[in-house]
PDB file of C-alpha atoms in Angstrom:
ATOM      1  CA  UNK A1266    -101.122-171.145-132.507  1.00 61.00           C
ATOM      2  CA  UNK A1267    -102.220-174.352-131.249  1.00 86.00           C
ATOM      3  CA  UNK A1268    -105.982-175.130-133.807  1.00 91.00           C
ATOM      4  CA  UNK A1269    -107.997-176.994-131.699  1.00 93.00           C
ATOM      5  CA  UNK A1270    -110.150-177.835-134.919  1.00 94.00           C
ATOM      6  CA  UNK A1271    -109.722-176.722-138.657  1.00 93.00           C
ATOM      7  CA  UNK A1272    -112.819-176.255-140.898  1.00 95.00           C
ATOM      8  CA  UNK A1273    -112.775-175.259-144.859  1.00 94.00           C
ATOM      9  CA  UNK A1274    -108.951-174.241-144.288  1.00 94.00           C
ATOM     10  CA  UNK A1275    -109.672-172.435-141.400  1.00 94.00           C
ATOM     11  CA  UNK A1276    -107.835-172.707-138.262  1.00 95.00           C
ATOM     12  CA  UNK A1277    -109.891-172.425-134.717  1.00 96.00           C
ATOM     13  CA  UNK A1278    -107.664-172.153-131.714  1.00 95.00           C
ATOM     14  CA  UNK A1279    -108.792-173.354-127.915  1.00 93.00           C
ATOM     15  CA  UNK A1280    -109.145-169.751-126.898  1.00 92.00           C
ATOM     16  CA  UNK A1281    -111.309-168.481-130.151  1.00 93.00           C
ATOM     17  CA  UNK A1282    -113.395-171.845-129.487  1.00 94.00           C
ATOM     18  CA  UNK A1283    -114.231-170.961-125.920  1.00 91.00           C
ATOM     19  CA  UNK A1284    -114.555-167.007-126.468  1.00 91.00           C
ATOM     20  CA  UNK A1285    -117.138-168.097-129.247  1.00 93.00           C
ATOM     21  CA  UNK A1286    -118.845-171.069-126.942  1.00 92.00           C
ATOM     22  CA  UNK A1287    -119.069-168.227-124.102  1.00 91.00           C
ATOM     23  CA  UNK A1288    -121.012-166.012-126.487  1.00 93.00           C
ATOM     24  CA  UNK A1289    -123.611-168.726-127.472  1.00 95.00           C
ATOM     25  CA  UNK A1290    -123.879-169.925-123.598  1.00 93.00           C
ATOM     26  CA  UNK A1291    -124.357-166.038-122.598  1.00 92.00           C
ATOM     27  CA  UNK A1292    -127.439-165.502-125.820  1.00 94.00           C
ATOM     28  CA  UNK A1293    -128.857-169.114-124.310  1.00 94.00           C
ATOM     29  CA  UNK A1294    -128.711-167.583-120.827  1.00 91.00           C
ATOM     30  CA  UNK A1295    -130.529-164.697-121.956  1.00 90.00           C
ATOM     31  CA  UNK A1296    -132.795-166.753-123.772  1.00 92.00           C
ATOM     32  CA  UNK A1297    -133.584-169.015-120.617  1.00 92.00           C
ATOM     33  CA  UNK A1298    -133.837-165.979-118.414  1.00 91.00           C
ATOM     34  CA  UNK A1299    -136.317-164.309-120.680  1.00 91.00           C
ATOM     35  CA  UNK A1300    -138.441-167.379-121.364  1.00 91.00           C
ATOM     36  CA  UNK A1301    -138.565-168.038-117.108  1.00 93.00           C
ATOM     37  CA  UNK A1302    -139.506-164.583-115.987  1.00 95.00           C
ATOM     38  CA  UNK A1303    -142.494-164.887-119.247  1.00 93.00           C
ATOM     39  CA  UNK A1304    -143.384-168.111-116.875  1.00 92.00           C
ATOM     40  CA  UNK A1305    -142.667-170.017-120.615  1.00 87.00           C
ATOM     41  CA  UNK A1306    -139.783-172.075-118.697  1.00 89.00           C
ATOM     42  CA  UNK A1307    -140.040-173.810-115.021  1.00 90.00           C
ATOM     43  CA  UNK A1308    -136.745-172.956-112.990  1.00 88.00           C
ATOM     44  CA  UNK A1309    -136.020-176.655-113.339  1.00 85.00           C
ATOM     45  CA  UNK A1310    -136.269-176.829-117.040  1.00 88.00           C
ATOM     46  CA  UNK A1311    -133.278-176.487-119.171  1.00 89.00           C
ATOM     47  CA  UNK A1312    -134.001-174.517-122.417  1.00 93.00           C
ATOM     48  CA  UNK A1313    -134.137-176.590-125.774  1.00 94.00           C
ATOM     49  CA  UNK A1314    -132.174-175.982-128.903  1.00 96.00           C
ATOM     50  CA  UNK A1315    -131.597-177.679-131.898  1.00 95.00           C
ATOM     51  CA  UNK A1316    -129.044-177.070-134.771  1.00 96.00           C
ATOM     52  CA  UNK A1317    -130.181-178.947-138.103  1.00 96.00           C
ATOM     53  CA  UNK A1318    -127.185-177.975-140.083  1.00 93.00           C
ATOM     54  CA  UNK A1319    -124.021-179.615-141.179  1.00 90.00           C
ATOM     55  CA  UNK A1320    -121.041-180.326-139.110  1.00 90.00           C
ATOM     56  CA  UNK A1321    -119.215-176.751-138.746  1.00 92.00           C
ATOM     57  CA  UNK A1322    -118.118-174.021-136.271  1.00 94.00           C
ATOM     58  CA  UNK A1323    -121.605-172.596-135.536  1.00 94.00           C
ATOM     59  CA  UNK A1324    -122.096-176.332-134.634  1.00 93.00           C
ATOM     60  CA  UNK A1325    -119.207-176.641-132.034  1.00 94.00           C
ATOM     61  CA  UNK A1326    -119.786-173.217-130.613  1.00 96.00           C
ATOM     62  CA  UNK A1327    -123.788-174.137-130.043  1.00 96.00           C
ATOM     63  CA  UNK A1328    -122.726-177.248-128.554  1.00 93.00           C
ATOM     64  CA  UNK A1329    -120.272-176.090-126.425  1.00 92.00           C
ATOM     65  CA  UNK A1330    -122.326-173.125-125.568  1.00 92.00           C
ATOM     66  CA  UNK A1331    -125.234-175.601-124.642  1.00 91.00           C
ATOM     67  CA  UNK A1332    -122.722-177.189-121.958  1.00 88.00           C
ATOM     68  CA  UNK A1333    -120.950-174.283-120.723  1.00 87.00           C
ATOM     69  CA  UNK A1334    -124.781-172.476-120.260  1.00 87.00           C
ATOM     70  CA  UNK A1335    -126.845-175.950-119.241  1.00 87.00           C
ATOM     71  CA  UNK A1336    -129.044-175.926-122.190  1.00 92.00           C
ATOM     72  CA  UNK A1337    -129.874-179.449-123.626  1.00 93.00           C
ATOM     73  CA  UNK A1338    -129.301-179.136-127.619  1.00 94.00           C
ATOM     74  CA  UNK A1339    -130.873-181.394-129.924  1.00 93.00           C
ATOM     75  CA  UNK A1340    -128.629-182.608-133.178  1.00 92.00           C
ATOM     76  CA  UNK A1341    -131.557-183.177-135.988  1.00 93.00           C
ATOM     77  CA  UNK A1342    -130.325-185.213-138.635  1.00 91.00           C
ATOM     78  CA  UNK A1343    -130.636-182.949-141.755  1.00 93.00           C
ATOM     79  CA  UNK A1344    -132.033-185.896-143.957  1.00 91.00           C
ATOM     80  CA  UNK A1345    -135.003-185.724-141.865  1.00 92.00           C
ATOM     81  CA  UNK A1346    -137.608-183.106-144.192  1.00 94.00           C
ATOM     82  CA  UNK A1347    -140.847-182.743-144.411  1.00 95.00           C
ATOM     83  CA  UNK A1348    -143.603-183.922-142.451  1.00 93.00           C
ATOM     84  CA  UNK A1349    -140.337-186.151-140.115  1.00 92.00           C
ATOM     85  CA  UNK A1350    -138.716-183.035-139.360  1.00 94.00           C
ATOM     86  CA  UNK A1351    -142.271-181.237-138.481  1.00 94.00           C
ATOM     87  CA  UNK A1352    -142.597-184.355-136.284  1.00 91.00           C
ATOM     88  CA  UNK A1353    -138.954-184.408-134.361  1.00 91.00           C
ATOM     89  CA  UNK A1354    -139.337-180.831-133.711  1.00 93.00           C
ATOM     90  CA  UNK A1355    -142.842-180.959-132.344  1.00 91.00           C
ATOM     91  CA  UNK A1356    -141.200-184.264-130.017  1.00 88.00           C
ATOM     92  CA  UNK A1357    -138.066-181.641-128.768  1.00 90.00           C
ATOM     93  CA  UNK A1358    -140.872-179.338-128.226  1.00 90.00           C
ATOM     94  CA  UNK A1359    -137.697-176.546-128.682  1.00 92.00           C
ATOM     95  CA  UNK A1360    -137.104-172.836-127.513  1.00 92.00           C
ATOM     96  CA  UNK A1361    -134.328-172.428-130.683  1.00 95.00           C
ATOM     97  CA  UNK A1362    -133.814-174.064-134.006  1.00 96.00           C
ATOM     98  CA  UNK A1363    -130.623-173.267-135.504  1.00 96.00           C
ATOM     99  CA  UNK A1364    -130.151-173.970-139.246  1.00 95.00           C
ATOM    100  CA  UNK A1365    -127.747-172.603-142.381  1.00 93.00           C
ATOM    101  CA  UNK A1366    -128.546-171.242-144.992  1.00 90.00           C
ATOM    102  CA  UNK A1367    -128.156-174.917-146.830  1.00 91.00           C
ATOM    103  CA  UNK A1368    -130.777-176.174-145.172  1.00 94.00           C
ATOM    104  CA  UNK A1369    -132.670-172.908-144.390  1.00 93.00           C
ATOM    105  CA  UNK A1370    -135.350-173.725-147.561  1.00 93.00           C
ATOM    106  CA  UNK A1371    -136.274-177.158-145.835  1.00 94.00           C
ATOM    107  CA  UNK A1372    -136.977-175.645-142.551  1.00 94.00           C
ATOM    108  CA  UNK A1373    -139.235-172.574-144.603  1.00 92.00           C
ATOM    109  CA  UNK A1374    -140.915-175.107-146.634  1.00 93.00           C
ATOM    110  CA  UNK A1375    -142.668-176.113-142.613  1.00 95.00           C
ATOM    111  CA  UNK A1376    -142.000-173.288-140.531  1.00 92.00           C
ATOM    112  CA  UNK A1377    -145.871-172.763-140.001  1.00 92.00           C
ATOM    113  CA  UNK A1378    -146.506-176.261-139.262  1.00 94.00           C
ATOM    114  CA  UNK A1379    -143.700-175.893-136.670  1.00 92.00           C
ATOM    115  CA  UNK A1380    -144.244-175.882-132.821  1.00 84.00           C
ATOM    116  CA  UNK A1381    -142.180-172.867-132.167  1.00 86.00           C
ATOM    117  CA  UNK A1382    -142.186-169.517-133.403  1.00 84.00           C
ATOM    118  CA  UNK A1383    -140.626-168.485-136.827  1.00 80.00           C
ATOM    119  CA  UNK A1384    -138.565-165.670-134.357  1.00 83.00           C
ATOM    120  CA  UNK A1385    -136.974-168.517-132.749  1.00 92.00           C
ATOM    121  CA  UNK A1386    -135.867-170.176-135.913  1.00 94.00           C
ATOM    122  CA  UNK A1387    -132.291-168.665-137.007  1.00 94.00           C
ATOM    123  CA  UNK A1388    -129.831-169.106-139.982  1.00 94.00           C
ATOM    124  CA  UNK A1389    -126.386-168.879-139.738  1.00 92.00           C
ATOM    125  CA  UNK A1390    -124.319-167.596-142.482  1.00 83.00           C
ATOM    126  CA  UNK A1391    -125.888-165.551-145.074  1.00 76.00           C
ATOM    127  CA  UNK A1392    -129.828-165.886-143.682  1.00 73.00           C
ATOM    128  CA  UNK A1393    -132.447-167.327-146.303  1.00 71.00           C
ATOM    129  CA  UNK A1394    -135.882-167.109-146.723  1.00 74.00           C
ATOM    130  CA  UNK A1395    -136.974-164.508-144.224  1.00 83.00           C
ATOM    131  CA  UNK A1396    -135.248-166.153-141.261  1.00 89.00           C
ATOM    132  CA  UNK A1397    -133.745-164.448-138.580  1.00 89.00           C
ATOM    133  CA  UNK A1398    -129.721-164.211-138.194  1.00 92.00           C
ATOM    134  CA  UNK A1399    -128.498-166.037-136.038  1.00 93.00           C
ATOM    135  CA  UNK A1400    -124.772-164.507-136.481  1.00 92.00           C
ATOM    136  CA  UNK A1401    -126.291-161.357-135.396  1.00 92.00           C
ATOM    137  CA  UNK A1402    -128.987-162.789-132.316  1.00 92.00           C
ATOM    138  CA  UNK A1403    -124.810-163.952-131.153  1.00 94.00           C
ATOM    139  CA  UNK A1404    -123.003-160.991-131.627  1.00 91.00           C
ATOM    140  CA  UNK A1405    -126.144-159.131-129.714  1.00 87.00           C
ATOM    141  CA  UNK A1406    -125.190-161.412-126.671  1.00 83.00           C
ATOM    142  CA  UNK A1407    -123.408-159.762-123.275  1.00 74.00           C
ATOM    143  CA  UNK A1408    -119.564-160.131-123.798  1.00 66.00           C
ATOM    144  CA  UNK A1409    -119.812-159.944-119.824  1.00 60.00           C
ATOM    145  CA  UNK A1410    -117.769-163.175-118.321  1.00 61.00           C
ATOM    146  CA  UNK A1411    -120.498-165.822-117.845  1.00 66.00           C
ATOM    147  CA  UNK A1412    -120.986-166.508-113.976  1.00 66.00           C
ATOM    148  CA  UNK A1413    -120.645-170.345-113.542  1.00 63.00           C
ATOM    149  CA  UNK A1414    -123.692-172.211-114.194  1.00 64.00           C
ATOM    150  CA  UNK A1415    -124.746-175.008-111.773  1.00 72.00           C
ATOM    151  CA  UNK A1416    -125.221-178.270-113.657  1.00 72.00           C
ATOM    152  CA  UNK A1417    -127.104-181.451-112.858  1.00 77.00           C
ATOM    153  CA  UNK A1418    -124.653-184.192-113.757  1.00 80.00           C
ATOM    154  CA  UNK A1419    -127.627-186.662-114.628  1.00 82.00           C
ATOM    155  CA  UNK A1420    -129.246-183.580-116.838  1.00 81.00           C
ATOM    156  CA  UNK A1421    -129.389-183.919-120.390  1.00 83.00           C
ATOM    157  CA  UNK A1422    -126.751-182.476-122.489  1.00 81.00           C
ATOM    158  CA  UNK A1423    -127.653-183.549-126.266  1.00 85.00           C
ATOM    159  CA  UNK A1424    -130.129-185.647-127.784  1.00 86.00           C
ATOM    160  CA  UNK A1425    -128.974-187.301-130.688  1.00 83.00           C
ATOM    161  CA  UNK A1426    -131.988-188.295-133.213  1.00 78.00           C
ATOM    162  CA  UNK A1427    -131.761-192.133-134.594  1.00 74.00           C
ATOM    163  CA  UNK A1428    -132.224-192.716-138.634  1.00 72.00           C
ATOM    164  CA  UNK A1429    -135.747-194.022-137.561  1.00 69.00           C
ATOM    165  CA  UNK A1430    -135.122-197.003-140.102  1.00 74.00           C
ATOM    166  CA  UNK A1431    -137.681-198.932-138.250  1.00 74.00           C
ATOM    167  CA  UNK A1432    -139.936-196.222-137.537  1.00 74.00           C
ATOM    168  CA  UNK A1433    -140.148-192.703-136.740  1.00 76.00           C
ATOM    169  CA  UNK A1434    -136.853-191.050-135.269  1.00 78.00           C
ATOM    170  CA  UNK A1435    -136.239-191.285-131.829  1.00 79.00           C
ATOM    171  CA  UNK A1436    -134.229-189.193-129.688  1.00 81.00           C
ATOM    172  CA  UNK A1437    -130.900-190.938-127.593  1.00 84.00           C
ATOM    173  CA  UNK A1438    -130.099-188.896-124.312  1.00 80.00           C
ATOM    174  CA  UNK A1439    -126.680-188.250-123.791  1.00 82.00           C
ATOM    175  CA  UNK A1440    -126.433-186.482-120.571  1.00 81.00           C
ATOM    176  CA  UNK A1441    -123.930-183.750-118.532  1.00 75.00           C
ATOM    177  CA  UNK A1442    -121.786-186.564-117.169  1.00 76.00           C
ATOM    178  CA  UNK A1443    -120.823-188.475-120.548  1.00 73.00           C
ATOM    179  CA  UNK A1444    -119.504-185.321-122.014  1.00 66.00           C
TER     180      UNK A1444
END
């Protein structure tokens, strides 16, 4: 069994990595679908989601599930709290903000100064603080094999947020064609 990454001891293989990716791509997909035929989304705008948690699987399967279902996912540094993260949230102006349950109080302690609404902020792991599970929001999602998405090569794919050492964070695009 070939791991294509380990975490905490845990082996992932290619094949659970992609079956868990597709899953996440399929929920965006549903997501996007949902949030153009409520006229929220324009057919040419790629749903926004951001995962302010630390390095681990859900963070790998979101990101891979952003490419595989052409949603642009924003990494938010987790030092950022407070009236910052209010700030680089309200900038991503974001459909989904995936957290853990780590971080889950920082994200509570603004959730109604946030730009988005508390249903669209999820917690893996154990959820905290009256957030929604995002474990379960996954599972929920078709197991149906995802048709193939057409992809703008110049599209975004992540935006990375800077420290904002000299000033408030900024966000780095990293489009479909540098993956």
């Amino acid at each position: 069994h070939d791991a294509f990454f380990i975490f905490e001891g845990e082996h992932f293989s290619y094949a659970r990595t992609r079956a868990a990716a597709a899953r996440y791509a399929a929920w965006f997909i549903g997501i996007r679908d949902a949030e153009l035929a409520a006229g929220a989304l324009s057919r040419d705008e790629q749903l926004r989601v951001a995962v302010y948690q630390d390095n681990g699987p859900e963070m790998i399967f979101a990101l891979f599930g952003a490419a595989i279902g052409g949603a642009t996912l924003f990494a938010i540094n987790t030092g950022f709290v407070g009236a910052t993260l209010v700030d680089v949230v309200g900038q991503a102006r974001l459909h989904l903000l995936l957290t853990d349950s780590e971080h889950a109080p920082r994200v509570r302690a603004v959730a109604s100064e946030l730009s988005l609404a508390r249903s669209r902020i999820l917690c893996a792991g154990q959820p905290r603080h009256g957030l929604a599970s995002l474990d379960a929001a996954v599972a929920d999602a078709p197991a149906a094999p995802l048709e193939r998405q057409r992809i703008d090569p110049s599209a975004p794919f992540m935006i990375i947020y800077t420290s904002g050492t000299t000033g408030l964070p900024k966000g780095v695009i990293c489009s479909q064609l540098k993956l």
